[in-house]
Short mmCIF file of C-alpha atoms in Angstrom, two decimals:
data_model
loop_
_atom_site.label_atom_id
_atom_site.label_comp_id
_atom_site.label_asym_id
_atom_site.label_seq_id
_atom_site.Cartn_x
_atom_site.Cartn_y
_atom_site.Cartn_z
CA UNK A 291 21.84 -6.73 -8.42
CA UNK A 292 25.57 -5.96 -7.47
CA UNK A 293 27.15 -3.14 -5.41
CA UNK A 294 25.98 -0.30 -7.21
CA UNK A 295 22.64 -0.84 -6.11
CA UNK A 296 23.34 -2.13 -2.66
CA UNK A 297 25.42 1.01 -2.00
CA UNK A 298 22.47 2.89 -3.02
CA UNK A 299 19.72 0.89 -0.85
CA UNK A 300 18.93 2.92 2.86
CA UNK A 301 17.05 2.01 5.70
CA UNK A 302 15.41 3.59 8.82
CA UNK A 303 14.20 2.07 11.21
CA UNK A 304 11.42 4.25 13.26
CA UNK A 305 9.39 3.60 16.76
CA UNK A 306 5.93 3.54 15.43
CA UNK A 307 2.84 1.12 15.59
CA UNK A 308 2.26 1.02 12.58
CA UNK A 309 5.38 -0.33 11.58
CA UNK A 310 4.77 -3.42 13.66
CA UNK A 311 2.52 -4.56 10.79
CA UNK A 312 3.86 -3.20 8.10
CA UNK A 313 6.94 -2.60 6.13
CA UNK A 314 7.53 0.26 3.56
CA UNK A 315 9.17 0.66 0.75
CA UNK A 316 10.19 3.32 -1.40
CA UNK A 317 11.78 3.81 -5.03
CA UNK A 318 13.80 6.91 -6.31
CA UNK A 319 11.90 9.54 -8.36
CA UNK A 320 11.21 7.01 -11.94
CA UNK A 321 13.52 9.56 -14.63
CA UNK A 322 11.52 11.68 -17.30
CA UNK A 323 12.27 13.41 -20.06
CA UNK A 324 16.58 13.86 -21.44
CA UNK A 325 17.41 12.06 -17.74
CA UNK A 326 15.74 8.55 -18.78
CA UNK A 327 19.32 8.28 -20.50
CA UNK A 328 21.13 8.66 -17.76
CA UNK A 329 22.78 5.14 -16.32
CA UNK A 330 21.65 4.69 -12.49
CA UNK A 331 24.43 2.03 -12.40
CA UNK A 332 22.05 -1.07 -11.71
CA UNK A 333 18.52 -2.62 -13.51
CA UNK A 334 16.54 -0.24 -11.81
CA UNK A 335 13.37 -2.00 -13.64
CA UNK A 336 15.09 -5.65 -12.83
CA UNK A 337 14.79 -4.12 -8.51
CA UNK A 338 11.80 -3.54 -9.10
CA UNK A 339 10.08 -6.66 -10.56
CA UNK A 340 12.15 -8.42 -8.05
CA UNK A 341 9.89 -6.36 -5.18
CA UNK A 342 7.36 -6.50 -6.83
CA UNK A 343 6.79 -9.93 -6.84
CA UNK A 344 7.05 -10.35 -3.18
CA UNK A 345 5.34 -7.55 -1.62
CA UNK A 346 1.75 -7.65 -0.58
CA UNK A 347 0.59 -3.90 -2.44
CA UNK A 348 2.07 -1.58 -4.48
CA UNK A 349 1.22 2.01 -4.42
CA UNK A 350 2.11 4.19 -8.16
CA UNK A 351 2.08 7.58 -7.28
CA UNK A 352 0.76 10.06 -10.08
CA UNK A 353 0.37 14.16 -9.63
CA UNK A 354 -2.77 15.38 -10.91
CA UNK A 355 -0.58 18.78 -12.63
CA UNK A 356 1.76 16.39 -14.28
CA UNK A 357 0.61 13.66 -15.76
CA UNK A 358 3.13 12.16 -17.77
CA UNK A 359 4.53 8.73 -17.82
CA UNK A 360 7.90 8.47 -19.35
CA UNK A 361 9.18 5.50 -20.96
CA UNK A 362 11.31 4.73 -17.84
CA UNK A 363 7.90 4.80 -15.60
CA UNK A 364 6.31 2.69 -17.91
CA UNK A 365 9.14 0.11 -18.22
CA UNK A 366 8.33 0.26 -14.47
CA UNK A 367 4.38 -0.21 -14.49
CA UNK A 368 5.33 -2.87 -17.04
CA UNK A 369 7.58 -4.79 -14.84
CA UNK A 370 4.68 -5.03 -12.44
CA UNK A 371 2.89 -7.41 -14.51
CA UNK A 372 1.46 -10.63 -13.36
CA UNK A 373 1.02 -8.68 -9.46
CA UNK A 374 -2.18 -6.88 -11.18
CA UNK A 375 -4.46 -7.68 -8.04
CA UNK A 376 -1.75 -5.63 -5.69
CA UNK A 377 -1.54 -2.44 -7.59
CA UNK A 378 -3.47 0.69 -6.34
CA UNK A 379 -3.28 4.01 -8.13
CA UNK A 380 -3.06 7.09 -6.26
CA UNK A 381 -3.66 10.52 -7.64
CA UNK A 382 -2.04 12.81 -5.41
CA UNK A 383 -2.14 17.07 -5.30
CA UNK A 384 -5.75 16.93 -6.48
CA UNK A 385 -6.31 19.74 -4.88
CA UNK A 386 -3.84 21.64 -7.19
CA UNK A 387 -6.57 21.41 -10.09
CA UNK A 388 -10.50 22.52 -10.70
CA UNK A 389 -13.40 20.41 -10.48
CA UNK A 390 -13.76 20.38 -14.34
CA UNK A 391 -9.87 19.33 -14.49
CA UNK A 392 -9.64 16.59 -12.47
CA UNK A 393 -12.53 15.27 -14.57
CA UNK A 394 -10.45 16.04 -17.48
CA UNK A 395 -7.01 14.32 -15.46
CA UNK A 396 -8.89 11.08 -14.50
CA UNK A 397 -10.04 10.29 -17.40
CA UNK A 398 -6.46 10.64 -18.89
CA UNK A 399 -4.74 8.95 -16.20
CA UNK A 400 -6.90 5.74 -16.93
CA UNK A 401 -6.60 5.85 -20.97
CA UNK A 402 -2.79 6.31 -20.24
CA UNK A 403 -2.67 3.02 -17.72
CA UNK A 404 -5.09 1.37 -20.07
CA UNK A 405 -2.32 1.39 -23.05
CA UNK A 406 0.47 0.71 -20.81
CA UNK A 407 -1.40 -1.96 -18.08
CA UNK A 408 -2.86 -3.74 -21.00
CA UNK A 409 -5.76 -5.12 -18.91
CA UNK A 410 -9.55 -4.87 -19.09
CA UNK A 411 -9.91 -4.44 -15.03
CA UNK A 412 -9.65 -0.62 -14.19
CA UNK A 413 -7.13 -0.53 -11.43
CA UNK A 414 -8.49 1.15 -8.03
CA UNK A 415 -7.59 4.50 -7.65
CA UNK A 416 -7.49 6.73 -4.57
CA UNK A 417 -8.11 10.79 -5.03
CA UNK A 418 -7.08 13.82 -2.72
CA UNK A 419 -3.77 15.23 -1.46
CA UNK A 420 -1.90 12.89 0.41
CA UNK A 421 -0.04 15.81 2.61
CA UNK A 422 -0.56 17.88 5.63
CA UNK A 423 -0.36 21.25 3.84
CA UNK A 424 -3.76 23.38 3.47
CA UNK A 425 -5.80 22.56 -0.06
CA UNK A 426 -4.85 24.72 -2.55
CA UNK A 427 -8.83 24.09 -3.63
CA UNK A 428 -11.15 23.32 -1.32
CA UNK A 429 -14.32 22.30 -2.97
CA UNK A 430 -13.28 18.97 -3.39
CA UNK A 431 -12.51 18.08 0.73
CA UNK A 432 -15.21 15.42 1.01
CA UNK A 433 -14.24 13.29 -2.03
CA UNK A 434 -10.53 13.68 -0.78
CA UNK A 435 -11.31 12.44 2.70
CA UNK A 436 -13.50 9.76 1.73
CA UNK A 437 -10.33 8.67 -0.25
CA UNK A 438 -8.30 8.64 1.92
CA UNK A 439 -10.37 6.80 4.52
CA UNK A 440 -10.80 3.97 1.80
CA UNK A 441 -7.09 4.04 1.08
CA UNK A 442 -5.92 3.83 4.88
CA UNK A 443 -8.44 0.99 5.29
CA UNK A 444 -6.70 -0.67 2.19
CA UNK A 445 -3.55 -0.51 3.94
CA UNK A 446 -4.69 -1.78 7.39
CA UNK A 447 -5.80 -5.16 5.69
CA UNK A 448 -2.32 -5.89 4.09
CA UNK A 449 -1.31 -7.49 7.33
CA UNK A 450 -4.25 -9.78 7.08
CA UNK A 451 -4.01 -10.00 3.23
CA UNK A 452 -0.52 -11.06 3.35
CA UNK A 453 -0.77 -14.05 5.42
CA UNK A 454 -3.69 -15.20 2.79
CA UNK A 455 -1.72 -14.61 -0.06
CA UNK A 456 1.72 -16.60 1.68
CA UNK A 457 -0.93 -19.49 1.55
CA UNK A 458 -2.02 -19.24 -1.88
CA UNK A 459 1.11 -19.66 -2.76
CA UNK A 460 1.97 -22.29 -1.07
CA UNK A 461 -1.09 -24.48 -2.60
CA UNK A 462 0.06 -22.50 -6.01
CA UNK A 463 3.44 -24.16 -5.79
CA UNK A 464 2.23 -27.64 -4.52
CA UNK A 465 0.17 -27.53 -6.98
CA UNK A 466 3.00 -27.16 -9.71
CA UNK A 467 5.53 -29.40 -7.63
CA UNK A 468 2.80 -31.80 -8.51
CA UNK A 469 2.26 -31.20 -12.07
CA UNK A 470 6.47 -31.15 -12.48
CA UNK A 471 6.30 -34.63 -10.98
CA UNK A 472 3.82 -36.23 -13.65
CA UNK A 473 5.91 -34.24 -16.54
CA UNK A 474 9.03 -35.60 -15.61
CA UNK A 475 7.56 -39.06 -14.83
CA UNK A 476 6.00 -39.43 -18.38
CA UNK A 477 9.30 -38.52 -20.20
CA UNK A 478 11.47 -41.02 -17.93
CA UNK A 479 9.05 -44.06 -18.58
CA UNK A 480 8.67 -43.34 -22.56
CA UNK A 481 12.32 -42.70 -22.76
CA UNK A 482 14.22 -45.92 -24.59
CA UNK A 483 17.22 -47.64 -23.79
CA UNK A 484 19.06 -46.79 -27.24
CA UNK A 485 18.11 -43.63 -28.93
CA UNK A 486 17.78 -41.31 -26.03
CA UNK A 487 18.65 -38.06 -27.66
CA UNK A 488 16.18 -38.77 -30.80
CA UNK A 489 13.23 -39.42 -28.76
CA UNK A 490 14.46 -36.78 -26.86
CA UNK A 491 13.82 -34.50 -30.06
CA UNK A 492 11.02 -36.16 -30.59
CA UNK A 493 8.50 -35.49 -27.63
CA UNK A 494 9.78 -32.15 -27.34
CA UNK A 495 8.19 -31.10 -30.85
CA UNK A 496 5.25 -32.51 -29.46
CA UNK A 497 5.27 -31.16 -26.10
CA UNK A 498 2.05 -29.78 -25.98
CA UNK A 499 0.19 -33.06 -26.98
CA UNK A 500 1.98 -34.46 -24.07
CA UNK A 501 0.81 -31.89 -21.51
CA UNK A 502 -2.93 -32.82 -23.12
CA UNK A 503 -2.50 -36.36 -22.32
CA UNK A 504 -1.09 -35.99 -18.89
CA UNK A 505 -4.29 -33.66 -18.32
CA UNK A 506 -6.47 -36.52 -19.51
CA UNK A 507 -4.53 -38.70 -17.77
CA UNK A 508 -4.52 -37.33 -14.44
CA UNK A 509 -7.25 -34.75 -14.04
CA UNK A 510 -4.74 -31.78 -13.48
CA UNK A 511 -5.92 -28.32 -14.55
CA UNK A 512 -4.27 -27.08 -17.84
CA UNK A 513 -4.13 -23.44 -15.97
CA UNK A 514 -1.22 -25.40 -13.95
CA UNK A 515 1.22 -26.25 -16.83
CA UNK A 516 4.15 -24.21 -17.49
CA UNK A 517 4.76 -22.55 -20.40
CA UNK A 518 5.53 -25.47 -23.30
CA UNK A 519 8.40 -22.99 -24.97
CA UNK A 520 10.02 -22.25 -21.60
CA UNK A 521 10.07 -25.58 -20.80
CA UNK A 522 11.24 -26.91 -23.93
CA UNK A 523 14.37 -24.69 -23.49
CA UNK A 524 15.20 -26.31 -20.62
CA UNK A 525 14.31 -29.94 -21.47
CA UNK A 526 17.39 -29.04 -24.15
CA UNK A 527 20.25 -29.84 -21.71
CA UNK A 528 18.50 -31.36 -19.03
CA UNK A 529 19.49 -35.64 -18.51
CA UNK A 530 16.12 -37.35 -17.87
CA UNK A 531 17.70 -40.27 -17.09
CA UNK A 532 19.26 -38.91 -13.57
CA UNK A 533 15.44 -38.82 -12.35
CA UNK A 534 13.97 -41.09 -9.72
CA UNK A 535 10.67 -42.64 -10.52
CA UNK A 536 7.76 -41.22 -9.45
CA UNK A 537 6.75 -41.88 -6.02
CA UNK A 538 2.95 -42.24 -5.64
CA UNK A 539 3.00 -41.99 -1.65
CA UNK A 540 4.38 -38.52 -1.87
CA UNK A 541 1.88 -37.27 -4.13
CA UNK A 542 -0.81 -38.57 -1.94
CA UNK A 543 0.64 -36.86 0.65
CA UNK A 544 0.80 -33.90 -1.70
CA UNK A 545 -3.59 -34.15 -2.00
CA UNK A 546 -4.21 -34.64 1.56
CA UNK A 547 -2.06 -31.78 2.31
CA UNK A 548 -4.11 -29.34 -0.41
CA UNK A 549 -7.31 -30.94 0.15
CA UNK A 550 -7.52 -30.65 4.25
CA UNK A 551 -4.23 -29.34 5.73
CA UNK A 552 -4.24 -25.48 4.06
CA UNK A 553 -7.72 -25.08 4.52
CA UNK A 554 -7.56 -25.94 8.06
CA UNK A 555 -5.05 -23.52 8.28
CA UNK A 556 -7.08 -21.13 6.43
CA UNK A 557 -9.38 -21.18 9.20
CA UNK A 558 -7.07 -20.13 11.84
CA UNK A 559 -6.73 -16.61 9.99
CA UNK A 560 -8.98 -14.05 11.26
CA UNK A 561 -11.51 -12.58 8.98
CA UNK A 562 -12.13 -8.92 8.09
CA UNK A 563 -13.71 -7.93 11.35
CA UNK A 564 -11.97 -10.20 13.38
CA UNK A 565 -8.57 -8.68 12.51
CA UNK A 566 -10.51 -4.70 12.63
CA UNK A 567 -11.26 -5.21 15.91
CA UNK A 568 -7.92 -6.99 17.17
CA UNK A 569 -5.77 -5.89 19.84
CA UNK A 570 -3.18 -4.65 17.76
CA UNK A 571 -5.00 -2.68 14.80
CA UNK A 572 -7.36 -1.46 17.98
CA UNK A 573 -3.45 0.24 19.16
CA UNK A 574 -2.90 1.16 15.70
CA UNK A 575 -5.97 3.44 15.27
CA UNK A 576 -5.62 4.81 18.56
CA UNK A 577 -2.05 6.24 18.34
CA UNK A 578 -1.78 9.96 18.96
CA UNK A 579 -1.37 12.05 15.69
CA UNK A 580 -0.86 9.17 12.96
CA UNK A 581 -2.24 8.77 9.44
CA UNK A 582 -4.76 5.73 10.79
CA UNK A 583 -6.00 7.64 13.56
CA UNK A 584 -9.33 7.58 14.74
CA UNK A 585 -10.27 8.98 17.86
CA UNK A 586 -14.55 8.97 18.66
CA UNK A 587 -13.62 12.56 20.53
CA UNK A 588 -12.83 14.58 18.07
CA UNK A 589 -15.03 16.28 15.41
CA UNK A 590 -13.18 14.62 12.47
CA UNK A 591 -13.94 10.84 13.25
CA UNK A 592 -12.76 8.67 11.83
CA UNK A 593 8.58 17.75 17.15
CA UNK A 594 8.84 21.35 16.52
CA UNK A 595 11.54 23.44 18.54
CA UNK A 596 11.00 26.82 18.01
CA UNK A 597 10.86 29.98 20.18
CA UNK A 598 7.03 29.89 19.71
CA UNK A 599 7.20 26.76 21.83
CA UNK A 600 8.70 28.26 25.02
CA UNK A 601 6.64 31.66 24.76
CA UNK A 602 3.67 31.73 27.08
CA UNK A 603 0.19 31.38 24.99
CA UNK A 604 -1.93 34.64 24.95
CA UNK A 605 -4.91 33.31 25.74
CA UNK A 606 -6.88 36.99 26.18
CA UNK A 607 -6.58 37.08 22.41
CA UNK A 608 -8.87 34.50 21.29
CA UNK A 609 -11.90 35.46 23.57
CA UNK A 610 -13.42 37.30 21.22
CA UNK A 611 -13.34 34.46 18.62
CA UNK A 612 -14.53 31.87 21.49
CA UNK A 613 -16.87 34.09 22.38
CA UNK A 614 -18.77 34.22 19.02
CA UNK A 615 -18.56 30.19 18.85
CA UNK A 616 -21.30 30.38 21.43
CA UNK A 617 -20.23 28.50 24.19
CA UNK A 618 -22.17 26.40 26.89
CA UNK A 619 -22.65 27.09 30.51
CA UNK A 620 -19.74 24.88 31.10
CA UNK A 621 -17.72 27.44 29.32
CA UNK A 622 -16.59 25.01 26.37
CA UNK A 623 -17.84 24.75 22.64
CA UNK A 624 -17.94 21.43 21.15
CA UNK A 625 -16.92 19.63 17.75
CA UNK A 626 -19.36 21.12 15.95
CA UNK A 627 -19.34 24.21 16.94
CA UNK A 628 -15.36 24.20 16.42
CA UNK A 629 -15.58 21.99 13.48
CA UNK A 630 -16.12 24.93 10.44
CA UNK A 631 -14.16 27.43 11.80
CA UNK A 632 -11.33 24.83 11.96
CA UNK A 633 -11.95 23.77 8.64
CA UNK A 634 -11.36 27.35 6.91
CA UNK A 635 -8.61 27.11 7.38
CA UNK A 636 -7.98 24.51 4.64
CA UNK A 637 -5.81 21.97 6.44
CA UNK A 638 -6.71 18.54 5.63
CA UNK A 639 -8.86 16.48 8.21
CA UNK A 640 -6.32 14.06 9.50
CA UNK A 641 -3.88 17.36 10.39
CA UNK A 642 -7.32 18.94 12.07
CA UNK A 643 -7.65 15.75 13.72
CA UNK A 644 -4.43 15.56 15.03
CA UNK A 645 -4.56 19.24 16.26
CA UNK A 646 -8.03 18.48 18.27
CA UNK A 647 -6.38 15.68 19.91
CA UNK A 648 -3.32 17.79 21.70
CA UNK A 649 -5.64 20.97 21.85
CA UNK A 650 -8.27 18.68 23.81
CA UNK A 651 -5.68 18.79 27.06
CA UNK A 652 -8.58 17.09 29.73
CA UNK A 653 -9.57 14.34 26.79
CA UNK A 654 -14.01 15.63 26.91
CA UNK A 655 -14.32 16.07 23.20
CA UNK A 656 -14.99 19.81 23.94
CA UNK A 657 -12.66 23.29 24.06
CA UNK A 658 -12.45 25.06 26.55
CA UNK A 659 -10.87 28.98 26.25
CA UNK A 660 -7.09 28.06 26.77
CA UNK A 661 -8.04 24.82 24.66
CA UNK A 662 -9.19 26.61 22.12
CA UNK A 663 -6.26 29.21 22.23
CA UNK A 664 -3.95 26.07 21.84
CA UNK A 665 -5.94 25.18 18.93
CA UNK A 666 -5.26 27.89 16.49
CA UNK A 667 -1.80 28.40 17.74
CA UNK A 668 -1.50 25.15 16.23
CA UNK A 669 -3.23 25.27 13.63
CA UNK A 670 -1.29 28.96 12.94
CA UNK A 671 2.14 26.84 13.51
CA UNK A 672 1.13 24.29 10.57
CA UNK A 673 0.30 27.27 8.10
CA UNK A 674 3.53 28.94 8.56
CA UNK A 675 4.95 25.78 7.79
CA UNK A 676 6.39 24.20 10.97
CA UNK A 677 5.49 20.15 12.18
CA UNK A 678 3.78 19.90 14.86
CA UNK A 679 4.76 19.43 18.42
CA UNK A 680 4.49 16.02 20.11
CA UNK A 681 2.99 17.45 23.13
CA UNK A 682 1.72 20.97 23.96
CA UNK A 683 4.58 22.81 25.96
CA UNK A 684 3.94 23.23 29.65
CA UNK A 685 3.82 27.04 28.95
CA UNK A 686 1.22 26.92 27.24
CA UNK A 687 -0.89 24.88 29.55
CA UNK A 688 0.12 27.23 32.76
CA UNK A 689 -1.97 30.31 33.50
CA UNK A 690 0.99 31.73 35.71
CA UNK A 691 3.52 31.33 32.75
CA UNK A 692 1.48 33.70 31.22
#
């Protein structure tokens, strides 16, 4: 695509789990509006069919306030076509919109992706707020973190689902190989020793009768033939006569291979709950603080540097509030006693999550006082708008630093 685009293509490379598994890949902002006539210096919709066709899922992002898809986005969706099965839909900021409006936006989105998808199957589509910033509106927060469940469960089978679809292809391009073979094969043995070019003429007006008879001939699924005008093109100003003949051994081979070799190797892929319960997607859920976290402890199943971070923790403050949690004997309150107090404060469930798991210092699934101190300082941190910290500072943990 030249050196316009490769000048403009970045890459990071970050220490992460997840990443083990999985690559990502992201596309500028698609151009709306008086910029869709501004030159990005490469065929921006050329990249991305290219992608496209070799990745294992692609994500279209969509904001539930803005809805529009501008001819450049649509050239996009467009150049998607023919990896239907891979495409997932999110609607993201949900929260940013009433109950009755994200009615009112769904059923939009999908009449707009009808017209420019041109398919009868609805595409899936994932709803919520794909951030760690509080919701905006919170009577939506179940629907959003079901969807997001279901879409982080989507993603955790690409590994799984790309080795399956490598395979697929492989028996989808044997089986054309094969198909080219018995094409080729027909026009060498009915081509004539004088009047090459005429007969040339000749079966290539009739091209599809010929693909009928080699289907008759040989049993092979019209579904595998190419495309009669496309190949007629090419026939133009190709030499038949430079072809070897057909050999017969090699598309034996060809059957045995299809018929017993890829489905034994089928067989060595782990299914679904195999692969869920793996070594390495065990790891993956497990990390501290990710987006596929799941940790059994914490009531939500399933680095900053600032001064804050180096100021000893007031713990006296939050008795009051601990106090009024109710908690046991043992002095602690657990998940769901914490759980709706955390939750006012509007932060989405995998940020809550995360914030239980460094709050939860001796790893019970309960809070003690100073736990629970740590906990809303945290929580307070993310609502002001700073990350979170990697690990809780050691002044916050010691009772002499404060």
């Amino acid at each position: 695509f030249g050196n316009n685009f490769l000048q403009r293509l970045e890459a990071a490379v970050i220490r992460n789990p997840v990443l083990q598994g999985l690559n990502l890949l992201d596309t500028p902002g698609v151009l709306a509006g008086a910029k869709q006539t501004v030159n990005r210096g490469y065929d921006f919709t050329g990249v991305v069919k290219w992608f496209a066709d070799r990745v294992d899922m692609i994500v279209m992002l969509f904001d539930a306030h803005k809805l529009d898809i501008s001819d450049e986005f649509s050239q996009t969706i467009q150049a998607c076509k023919g990896n239907d099965t891979k495409i997932r839909i999110v609607l993201n900021k949900a929260d940013k919109v009433t109950n009755q409006q994200l009615m009112r936006v769904y059923g939009a989105l999908m009449w707009s992706l009808g017209k420019v998808l041109a398919t009868p199957e609805v595409a899936r589509v994932y709803i919520g707020s794909f951030w760690d910033q509080p919701y905006q509106n919170d009577d939506n927060r179940k629907l959003f973190e079901m969807e997001e469940e279901d879409l982080f469960k989507d993603i955790q089978s690409v590994p799984r689902g790309s080795i399956v679809r490598k395979l697929n292809d492989l028996v989808k391009r044997c089986r054309i190989a094969k198909t080219h073979a018995y094409i080729m094969s027909h026009f060498k043995n009915e081509m004539p020793v004088f009047g090459k070019e005429a007969k040339m003429k000749q079966m290539i007006a009739n091209l599809p009768k010929i693909f009928q008879q080699i289907e008759q001939t040989t049993g092979i699924p019209a579904g595998d033939f190419p495309n009669t005008e496309e190949f007629a093109e090419k026939l133009k100003t190709f030499d038949i006569t430079k072809l070897a003949k057909l050999n017969q051994a090699m598309i034996d081979a060809l059957d045995k291979m299809i018929a017993t070799e890829l489905p034994r190797l089928m067989a060595q892929v782990p299914q679904d709950q195999e692969l869920a319960n793996d070594d390495y997607m065990m790891s993956v859920r497990k990390r501290d603080g990710g987006a596929l976290f799941e940790a059994d402890m914490t009531p939500f199943g399933d680095g900053a540097t600032m001064d804050i971070l180096t100021t000893p923790l007031l713990v006296k403050e939050f008795v009051h509030e601990f106090e009024k949690l109710g908690p046991s004997s043992d002095g602690k309150i657990n998940g769901t006693q914490a759980k709706q107090p955390m939750q006012e404060s509007k932060l989405p469930n995998a940020t809550l999550r995360r914030i239980w798991t460094l709050a939860d210092l001796d790893k019970d699934g309960k809070l003690d006082l100073r736990e629970f101190a740590i906990c809303k300082q945290l929580m307070k941190m993310k609502l002001d708008g700073h990350d979170l910290p990697v690990e809780i500072p050691d002044v916050w943990v010691s009772p002499m630093a404060e």
